XYZ file of C-alpha atoms in Angstrom:
613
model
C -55.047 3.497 -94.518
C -55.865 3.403 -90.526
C -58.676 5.492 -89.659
C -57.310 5.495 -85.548
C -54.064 4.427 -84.304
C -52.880 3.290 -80.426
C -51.125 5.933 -78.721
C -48.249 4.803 -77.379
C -45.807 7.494 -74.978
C -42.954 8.067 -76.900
C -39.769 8.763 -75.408
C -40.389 13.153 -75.408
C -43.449 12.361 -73.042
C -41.560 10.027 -70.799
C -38.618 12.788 -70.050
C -41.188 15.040 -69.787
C -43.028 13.142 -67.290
C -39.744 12.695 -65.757
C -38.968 16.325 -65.306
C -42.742 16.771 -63.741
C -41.521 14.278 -61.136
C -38.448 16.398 -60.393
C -39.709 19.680 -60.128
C -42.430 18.218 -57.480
C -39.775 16.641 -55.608
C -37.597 20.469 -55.448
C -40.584 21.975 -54.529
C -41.433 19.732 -51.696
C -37.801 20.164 -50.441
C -38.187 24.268 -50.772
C -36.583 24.877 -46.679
C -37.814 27.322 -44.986
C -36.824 30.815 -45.388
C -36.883 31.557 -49.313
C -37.578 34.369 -50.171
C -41.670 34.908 -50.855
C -41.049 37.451 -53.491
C -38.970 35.037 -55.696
C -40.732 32.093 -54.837
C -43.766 33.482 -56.227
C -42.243 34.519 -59.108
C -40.888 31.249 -60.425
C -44.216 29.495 -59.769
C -45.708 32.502 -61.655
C -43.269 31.219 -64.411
C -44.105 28.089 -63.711
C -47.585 28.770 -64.515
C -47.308 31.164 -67.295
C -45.277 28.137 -69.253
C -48.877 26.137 -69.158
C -50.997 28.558 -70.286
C -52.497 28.070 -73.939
C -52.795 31.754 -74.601
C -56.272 31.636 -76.178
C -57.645 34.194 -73.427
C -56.229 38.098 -73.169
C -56.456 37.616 -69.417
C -54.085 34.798 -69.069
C -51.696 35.291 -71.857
C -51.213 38.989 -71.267
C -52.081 39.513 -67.864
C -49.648 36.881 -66.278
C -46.764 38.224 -68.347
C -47.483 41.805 -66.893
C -47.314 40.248 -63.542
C -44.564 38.601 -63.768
C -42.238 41.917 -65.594
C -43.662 43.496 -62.566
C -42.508 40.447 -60.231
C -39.410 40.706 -61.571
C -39.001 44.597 -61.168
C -39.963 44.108 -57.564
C -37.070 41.338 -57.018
C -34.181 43.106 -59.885
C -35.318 46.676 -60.795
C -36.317 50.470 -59.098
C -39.773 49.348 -58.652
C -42.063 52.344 -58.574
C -43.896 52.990 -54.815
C -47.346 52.016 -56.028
C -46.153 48.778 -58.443
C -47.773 46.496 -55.174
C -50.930 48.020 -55.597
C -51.166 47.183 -59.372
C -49.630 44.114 -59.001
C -53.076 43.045 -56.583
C -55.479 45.181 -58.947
C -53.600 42.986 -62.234
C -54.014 39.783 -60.168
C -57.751 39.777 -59.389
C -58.055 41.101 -63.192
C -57.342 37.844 -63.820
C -59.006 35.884 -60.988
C -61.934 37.500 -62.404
C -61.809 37.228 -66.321
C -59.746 34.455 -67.387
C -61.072 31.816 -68.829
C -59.985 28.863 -67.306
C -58.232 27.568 -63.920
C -54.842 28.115 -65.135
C -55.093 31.555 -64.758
C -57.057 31.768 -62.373
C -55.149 29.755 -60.207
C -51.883 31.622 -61.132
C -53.053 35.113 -60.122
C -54.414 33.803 -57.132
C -51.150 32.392 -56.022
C -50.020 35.894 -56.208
C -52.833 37.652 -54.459
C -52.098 35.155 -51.802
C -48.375 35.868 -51.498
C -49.475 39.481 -51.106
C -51.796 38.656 -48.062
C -49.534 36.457 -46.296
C -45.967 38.425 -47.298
C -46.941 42.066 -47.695
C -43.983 43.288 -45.733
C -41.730 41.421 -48.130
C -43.036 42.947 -50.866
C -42.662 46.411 -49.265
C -38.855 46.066 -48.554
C -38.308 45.123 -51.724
C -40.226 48.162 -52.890
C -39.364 50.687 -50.959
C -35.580 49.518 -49.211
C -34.658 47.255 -52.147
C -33.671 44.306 -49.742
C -35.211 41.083 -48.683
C -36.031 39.779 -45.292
C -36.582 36.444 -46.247
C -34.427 34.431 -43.471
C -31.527 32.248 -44.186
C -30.589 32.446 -40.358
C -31.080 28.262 -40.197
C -31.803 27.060 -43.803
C -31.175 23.618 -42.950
C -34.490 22.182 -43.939
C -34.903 19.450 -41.357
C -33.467 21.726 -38.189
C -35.056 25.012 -39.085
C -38.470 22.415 -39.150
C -37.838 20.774 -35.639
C -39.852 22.907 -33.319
C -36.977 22.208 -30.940
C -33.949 23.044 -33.211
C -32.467 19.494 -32.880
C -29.082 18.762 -34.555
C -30.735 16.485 -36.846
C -27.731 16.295 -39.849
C -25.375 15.543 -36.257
C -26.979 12.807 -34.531
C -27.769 11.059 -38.291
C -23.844 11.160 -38.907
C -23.372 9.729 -35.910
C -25.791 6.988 -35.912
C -24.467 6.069 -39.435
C -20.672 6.048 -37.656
C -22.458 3.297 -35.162
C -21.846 5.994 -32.038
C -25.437 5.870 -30.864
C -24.433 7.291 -27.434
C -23.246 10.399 -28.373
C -26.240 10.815 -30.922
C -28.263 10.818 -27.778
C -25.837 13.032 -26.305
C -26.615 15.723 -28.966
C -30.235 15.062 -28.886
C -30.236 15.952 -25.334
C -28.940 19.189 -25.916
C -31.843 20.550 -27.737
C -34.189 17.867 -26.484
C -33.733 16.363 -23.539
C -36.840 13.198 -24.152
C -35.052 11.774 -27.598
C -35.991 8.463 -26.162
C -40.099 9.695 -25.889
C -40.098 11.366 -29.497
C -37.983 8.436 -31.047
C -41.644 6.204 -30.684
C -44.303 9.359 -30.978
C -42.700 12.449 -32.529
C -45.077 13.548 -35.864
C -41.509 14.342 -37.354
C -42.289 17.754 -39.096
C -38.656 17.244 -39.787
C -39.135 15.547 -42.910
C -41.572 17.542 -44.656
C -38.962 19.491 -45.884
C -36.146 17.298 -46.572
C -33.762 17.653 -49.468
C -33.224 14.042 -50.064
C -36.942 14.566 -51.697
C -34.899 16.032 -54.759
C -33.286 12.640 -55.263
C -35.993 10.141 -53.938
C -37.448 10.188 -51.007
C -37.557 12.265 -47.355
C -34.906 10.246 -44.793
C -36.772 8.685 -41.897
C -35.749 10.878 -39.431
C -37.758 9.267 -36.463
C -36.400 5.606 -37.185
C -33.101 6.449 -37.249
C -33.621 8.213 -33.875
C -35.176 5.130 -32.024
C -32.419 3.382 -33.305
C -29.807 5.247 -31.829
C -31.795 5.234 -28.276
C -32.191 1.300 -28.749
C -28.666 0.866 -28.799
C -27.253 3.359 -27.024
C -27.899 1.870 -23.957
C -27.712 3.572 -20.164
C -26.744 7.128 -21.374
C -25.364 8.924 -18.072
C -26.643 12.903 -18.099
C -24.386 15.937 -17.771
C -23.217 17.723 -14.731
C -25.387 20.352 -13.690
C -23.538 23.480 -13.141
C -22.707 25.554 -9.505
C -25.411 25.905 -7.704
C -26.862 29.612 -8.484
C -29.196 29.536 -4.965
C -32.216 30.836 -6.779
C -35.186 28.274 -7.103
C -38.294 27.666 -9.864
C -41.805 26.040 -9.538
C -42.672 23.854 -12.464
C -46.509 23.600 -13.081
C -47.045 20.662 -14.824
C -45.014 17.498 -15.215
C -45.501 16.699 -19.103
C -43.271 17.413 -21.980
C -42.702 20.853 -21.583
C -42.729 21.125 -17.926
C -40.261 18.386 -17.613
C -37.963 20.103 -20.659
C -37.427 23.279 -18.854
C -37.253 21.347 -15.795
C -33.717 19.673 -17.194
C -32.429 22.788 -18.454
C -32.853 24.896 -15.232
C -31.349 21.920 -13.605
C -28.472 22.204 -15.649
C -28.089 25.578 -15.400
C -27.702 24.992 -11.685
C -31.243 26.489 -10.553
C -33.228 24.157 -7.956
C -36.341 23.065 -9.464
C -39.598 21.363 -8.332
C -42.328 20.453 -10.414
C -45.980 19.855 -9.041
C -48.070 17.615 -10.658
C -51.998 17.432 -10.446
C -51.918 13.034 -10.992
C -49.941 10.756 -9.680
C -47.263 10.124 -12.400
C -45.419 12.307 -14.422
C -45.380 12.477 -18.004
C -48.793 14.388 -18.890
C -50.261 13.677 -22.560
C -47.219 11.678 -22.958
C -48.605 8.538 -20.309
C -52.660 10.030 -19.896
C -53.187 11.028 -23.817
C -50.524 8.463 -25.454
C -51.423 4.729 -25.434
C -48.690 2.037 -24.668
C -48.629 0.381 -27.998
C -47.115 3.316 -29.547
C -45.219 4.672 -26.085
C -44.267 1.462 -23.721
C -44.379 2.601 -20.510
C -41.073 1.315 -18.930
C -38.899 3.443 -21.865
C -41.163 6.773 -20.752
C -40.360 5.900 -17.243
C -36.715 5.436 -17.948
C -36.535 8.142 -19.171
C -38.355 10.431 -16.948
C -36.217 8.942 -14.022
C -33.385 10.338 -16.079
C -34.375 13.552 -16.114
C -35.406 14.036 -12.218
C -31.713 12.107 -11.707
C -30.396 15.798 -12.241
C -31.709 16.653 -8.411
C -35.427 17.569 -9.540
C -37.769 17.534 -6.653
C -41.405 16.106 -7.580
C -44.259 16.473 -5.551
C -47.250 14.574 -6.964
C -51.100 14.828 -6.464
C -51.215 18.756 -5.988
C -53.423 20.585 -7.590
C -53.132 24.546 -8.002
C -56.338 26.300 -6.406
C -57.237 23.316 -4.421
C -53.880 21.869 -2.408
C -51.855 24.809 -3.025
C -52.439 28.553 -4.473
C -50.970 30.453 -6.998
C -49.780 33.520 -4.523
C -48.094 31.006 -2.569
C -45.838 29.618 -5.344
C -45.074 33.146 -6.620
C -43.786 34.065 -3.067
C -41.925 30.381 -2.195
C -40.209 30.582 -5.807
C -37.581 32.967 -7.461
C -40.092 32.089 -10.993
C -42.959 30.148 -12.230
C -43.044 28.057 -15.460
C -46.647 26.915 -16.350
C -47.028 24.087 -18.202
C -50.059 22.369 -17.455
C -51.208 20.868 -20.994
C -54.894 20.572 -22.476
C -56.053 17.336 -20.405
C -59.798 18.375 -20.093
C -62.607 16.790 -22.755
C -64.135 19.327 -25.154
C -68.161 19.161 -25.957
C -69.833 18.609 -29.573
C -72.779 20.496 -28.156
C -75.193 17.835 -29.563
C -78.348 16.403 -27.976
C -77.460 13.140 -25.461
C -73.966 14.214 -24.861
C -74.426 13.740 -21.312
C -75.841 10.256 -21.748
C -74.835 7.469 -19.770
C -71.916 5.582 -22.330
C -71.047 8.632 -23.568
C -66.873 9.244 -22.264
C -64.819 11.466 -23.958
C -61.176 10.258 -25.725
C -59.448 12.143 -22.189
C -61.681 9.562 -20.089
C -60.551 6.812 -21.900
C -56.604 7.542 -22.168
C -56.742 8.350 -18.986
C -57.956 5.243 -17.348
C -55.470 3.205 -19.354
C -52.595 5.147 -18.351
C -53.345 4.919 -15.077
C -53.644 1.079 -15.810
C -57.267 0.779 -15.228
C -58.818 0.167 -18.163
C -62.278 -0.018 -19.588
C -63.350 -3.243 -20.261
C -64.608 -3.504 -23.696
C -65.636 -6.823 -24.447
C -67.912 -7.744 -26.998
C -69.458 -4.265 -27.600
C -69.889 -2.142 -30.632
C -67.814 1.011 -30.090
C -68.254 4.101 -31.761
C -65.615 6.770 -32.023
C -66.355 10.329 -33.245
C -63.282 12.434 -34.537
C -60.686 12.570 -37.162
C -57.390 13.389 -35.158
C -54.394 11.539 -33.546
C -56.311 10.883 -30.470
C -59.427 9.736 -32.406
C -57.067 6.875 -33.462
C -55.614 6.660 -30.234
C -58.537 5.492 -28.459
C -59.942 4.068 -31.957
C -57.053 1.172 -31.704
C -57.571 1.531 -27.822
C -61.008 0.188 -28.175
C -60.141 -2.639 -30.213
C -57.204 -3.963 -28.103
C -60.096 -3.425 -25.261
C -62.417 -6.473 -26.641
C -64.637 -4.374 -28.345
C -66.778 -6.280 -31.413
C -66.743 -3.579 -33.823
C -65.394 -0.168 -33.310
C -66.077 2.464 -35.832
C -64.809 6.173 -35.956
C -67.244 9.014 -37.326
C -65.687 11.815 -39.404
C -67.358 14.806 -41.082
C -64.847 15.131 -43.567
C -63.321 12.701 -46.556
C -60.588 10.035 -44.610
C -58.053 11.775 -46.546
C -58.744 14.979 -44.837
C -58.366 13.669 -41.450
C -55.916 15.572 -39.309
C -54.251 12.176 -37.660
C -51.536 10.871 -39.315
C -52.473 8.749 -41.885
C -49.937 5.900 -41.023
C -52.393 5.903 -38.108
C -55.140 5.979 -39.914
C -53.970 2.911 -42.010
C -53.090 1.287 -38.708
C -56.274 1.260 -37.431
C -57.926 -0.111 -40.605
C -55.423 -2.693 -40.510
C -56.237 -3.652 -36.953
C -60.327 -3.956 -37.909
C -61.676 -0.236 -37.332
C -64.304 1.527 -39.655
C -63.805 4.477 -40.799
C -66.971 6.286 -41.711
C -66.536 9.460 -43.504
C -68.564 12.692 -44.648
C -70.381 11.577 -41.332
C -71.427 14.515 -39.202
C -72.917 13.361 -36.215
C -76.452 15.334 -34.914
C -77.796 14.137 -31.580
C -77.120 10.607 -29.720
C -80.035 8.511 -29.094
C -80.819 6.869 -25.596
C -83.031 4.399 -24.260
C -85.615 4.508 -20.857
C -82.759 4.013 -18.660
C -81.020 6.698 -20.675
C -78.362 5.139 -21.802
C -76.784 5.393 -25.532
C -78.043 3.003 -27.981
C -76.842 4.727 -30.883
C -75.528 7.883 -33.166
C -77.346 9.698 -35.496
C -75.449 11.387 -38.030
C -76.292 13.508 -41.405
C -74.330 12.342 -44.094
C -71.732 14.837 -45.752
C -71.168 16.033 -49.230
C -67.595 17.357 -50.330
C -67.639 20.923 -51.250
C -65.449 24.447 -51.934
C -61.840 24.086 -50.164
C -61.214 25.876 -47.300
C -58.042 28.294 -47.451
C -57.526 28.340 -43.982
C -56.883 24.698 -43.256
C -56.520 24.033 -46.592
C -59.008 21.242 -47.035
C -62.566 21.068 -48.604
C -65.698 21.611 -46.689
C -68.494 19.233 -45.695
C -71.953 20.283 -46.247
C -75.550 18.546 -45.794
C -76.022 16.191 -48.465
C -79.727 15.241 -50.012
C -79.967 12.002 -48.287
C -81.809 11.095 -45.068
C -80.079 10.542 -41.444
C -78.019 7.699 -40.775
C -78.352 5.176 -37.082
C -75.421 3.907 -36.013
C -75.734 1.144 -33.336
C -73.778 1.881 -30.238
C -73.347 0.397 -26.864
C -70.548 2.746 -26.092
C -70.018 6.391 -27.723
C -66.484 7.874 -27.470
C -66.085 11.634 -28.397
C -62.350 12.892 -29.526
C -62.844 16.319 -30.715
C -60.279 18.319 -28.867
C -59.140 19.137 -25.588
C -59.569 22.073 -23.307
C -57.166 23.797 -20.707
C -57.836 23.496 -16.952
C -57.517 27.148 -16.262
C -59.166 26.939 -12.579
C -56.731 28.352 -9.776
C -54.889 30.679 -12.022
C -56.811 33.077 -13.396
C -57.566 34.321 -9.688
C -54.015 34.817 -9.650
C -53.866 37.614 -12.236
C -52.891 35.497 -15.078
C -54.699 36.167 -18.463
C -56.808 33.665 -19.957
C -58.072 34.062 -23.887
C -60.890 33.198 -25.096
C -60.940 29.014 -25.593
C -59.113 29.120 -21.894
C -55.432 29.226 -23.036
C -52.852 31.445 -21.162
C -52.117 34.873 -22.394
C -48.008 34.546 -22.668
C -45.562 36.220 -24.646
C -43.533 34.693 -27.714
C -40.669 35.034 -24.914
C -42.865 32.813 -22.817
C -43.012 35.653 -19.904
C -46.742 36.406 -18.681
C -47.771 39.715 -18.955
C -48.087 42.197 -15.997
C -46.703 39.054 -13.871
C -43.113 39.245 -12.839
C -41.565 36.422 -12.739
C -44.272 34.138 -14.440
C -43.748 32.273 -17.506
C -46.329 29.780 -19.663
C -45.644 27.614 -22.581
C -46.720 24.389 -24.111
C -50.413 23.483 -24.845
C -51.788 25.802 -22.214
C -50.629 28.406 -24.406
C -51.223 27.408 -28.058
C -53.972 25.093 -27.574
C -53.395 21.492 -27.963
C -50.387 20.682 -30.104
C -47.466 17.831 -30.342
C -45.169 16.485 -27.606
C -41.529 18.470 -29.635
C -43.337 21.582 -29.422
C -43.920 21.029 -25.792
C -40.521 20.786 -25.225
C -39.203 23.256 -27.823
C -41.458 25.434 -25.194
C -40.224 24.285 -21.943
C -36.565 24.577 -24.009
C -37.225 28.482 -24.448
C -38.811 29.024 -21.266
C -35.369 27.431 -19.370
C -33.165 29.809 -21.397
C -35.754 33.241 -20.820
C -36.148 32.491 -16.396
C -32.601 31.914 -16.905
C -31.829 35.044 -18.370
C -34.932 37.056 -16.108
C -32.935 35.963 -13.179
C -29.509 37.358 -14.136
C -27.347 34.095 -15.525
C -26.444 33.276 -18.965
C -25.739 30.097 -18.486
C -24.929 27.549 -21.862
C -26.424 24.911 -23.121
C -23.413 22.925 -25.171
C -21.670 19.111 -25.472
C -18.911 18.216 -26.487
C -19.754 15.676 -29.130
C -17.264 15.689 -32.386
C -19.015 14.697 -35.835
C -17.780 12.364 -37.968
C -16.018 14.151 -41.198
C -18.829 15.002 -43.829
C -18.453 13.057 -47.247
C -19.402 12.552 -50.339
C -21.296 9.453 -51.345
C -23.226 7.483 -53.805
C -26.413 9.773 -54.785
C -28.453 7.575 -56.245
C -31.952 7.427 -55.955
C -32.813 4.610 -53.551
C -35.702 3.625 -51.576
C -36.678 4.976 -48.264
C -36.410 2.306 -45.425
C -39.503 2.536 -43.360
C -40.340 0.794 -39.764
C -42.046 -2.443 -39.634
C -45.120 -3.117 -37.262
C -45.889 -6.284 -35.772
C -49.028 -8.334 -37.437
C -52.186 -6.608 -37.114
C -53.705 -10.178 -36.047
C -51.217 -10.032 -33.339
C -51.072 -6.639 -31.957
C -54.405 -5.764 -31.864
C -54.653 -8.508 -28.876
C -52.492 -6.259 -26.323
C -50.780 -2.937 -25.359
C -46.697 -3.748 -26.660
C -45.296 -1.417 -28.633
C -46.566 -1.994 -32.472
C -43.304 -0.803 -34.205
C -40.100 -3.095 -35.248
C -36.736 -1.189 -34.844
C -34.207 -0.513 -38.188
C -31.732 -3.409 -37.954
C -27.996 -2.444 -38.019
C -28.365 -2.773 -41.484
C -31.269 -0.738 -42.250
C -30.203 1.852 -40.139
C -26.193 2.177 -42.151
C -28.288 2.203 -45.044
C -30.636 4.885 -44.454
C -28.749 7.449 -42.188
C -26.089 6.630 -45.686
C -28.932 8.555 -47.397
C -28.382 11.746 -45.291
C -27.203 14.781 -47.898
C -25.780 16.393 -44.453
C -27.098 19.944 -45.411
C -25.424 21.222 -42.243
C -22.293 21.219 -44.112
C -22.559 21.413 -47.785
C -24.752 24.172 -49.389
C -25.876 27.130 -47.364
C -25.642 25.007 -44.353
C -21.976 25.114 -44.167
C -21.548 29.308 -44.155
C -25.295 30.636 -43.180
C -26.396 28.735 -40.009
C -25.187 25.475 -39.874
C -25.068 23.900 -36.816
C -25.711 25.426 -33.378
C -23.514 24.160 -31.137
C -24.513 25.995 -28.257
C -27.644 27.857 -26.466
């Protein structure tokens, strides 16, 4: 007789482990627009299935909410079921014993914050307003509304000229978001039920490798009526192309000397080369865009003047100004802020930083923006400061690994407290209290830093970089009546339109704060179509690109083919693009991986493509 025995999985546990991996991979490809009412529900099932029953609170209280769940979604629900449901819920929150419970009723009390109104139609109209308008996951993700399923089908059919085609009619910079685009198209893809989320972003620089010198459409008659452009970044330069399409006559004025915004003062070269943004910017003013360059608003020209030499306005003048940390020696000589920095290397005078130790504070895209910046610039050591855990940093973390790759140091649950200087006043180092994790934050969805028991921390410094956030150069406007919110953003309308300001529209990061180059455009996209429509037209966006025939292939689970980067030996030494292209190959093989939700599924008879604006 053995008193212990080795536990080996048997072949129950396996499946079982299996089916765990399956149900994470439908969840992560839930699209957007489910219903909230049933959604909750099933988790609620979900959860009630792990419960062990030993507590009253868990193993009665979650089946109560979920026969009242389901008489919300399938019954006459009575008018005050909502208000029991919440009272059952925190019941629970309150007296179970254990997470499981708790968790579960707090997933409900949660759907009830964020999806009351749902809850109500159910109740009292007996319908839902979930919307299935555009439940193809990937589209209904892209801020923009780019025919994502199309220009995949067609890269996989080896037409990469009309994939740019259709890109262009949603966004007309495929070229610009094919190297920098944060792809929130993937999050949701459906592919995730079989293996893995297609790489969306790959398969676009692929097609605007090979597609070659992609001519642009005709712009249509003439319509006489004329639109200022503030701003020549992503957005401004979006709605730009449209109104030029549409036949209005645009200029845009730009405060530096080069268009492009963020996109050439906020984005370095490695991961945007500068002759493909110029390419494609030239592109764009090809359409009979005037540009006038150096001209700022309140200084070379004012507001009232551009409302009453233009038919409209569109705003779009990004979030280019540093933000402050508020901590002591901020103002320190070798203290710059990430804007200073980008900004001097896109106007191709860079900092030289040879031989110095470089510190970084921040956790975002632009923190590793100017934290690989500072190591292609000859610095010794470069480290980046973060208050939180490296895993809760904002920036991408294919950035994050980038810049480890390359040589940075990442020091986490850092918070930094005052910069010290020497006689001269000058920063010698950074003085930080070091963090301890604590309770998550619902908001953002990440856990909180707070003082930990341990004594300050120097950090040697010749230079100290701060990347914390951008502000909005508001100066000339708001003496022109336009609305400024607290933080300096512009007051605008979901339709774009100012309010109290005929004739006025904003979008972009001078609306919502500082945000990605697609939403930019997806801005500058709805701006075009609203001055378009303020104005009298109703002109259409369209092409007249045909899609390869949709068909059924192999489903297998395969791998996902990601982009290669060049050595990080080698490309930490300059400023040439860091990524590798898909070969032919890789790019058959993965766009072969597209399900083509556009056409089978919901996506064939409730949204499905768009083929005009």
């Amino acid at each position: 007789m053995s008193r212990l025995d080795v536990k080996t999985p048997s072949k129950a546990q396996a499946i079982v482990d299996q089916m765990y991996r399956n149900m994470e991979r439908r969840i992560a490809a839930s699209p957007p627009g489910l219903c909230p009412v049933d959604m909750a529900l099933n988790f609620l099932s979900m959860c009630q299935a792990q419960t062990c029953g030993k507590c009253v609170p868990c193993r009665i209280g979650l089946a109560q909410l979920n026969d009242m769940l389901r008489e919300v979604l399938e019954g006459e629900p009575y008018p005050s079921i909502i208000e029991r449901i919440e009272e059952t819920a925190r019941v629970i929150v309150n007296a179970a014993d254990c997470a499981i419970g708790i968790d579960a009723a707090q997933l409900v009390l949660m759907g009830l914050e964020g999806f009351r109104d749902d809850y109500e139609e159910h109740v009292y109209h007996h319908r839902c307003i979930g919307s299935l308008k555009n439940p193809v996951p990937c589209v209904a993700l892209c801020p923009a509304g780019v025919d994502i399923p199309g220009y995949i089908s067609l890269v996989n059919d080896g037409r990469c000229e009309d994939a740019v085609r259709l890109i262009r009619k949603d966004n007309p910079l495929p070229a610009a978001c094919a190297y920098i685009c944060e792809h929130p198209c993937e999050a949701r893809c459906r592919r995730n039920m079989v293996d893995d989320p297609l790489n969306i972003r790959g398969l676009k620089r692929y097609a605007v490798d090979h597609a070659g010198n992609v001519p642009q459409p005709k712009c249509a008659p003439s319509t006489g009526r004329s639109i200022a452009v503030v701003g020549g970044g992503p957005g401004g330069l979006s709605a730009a192309y449209y109104l030029s399409l549409m036949g209005h006559k645009v200029t845009i004025y730009e405060r530096h000397g080069r268009l492009g915004g963020m996109m050439r003062y906020g984005i370095p070269s490695y991961r945007l080369p500068r002759n493909i943004l110029d390419e494609e910017i030239a592109s764009i003013l090809s359409l009979g865009i005037e540009v006038q360059t150096n001209v700022e608003i309140g200084r070379d020209i004012t507001f009232d003047d551009l409302k009453k030499e233009y038919d409209c306005l569109y705003l779009s003048i990004g979030a280019q100004t540093d933000k402050k940390m508020g901590i002591e020696g901020e103002n320190s000589e070798g203290v710059i802020s990430a804007v200073e920095l980008l900004r001097s290397i896109g106007d191709e005078e860079p900092i030289d930083f040879s031989g110095k130790n470089i510190v970084v504070i921040g956790g975002g895209n632009v923190a590793m923006d100017v934290t690989r910046s500072a190591i292609r610039l000859g610095a010794a050591k470069v480290s980046c400061v973060y208050r939180r855990r490296q895993e809760d940093m904002t920036a991408q973390a294919e950035e994050v690994e980038g810049a480890i790759a390359e040589g940075a140091e990442i020091c986490s649950l850092e918070a930094p407290i005052r910069i010290e200087t020497d006689a001269e006043g000058r920063a010698v180092a950074l003085w930080t209290q070091p963090q301890i994790i604590g309770e998550v934050d619902m908001a953002s969805g990440r856990p909180k830093p707070g003082t930990a028991e341990v004594p300050e921390r120097r950090i040697p410094a010749d230079m100290i970089i701060i990347a914390v956030g951008q502000g909005i150069h508001s100066a000339g406007f708001e003496q022109g009546g336009v609305k400024i919110k607290r933080g300096g953003a512009f007051l605008a309308k979901s339709n774009t339109q100012l309010p109290e300001l005929e004739g006025v529209f904003a979008g972009g990061d001078c609306v919502t704060g500082p945000a990605t180059v697609i939403r930019a455009i997806a801005a500058g996209k709805a701006a075009a179509a609203n001055i378009d429509e303020y104005l009298g037209f109703h002109h259409e966006i369209t092409t007249d690109v045909i899609l390869p025939p949709p068909v059924f292939k192999d489903l297998k689970a395969r791998g996902r083919i990601n982009i290669s980067e060049r050595d990080a030996c080698e490309r930490k030494t300059d400023f040439s693009c860091i990524e590798c292209g898909f070969t032919d190959e890789e790019a058959h093989k993965e766009s072969g991986r597209c399900l083509r939700c556009d056409h089978f599924g919901f996506g064939n008879f409730r949204g499905g493509r768009i083929e005009k604006w």
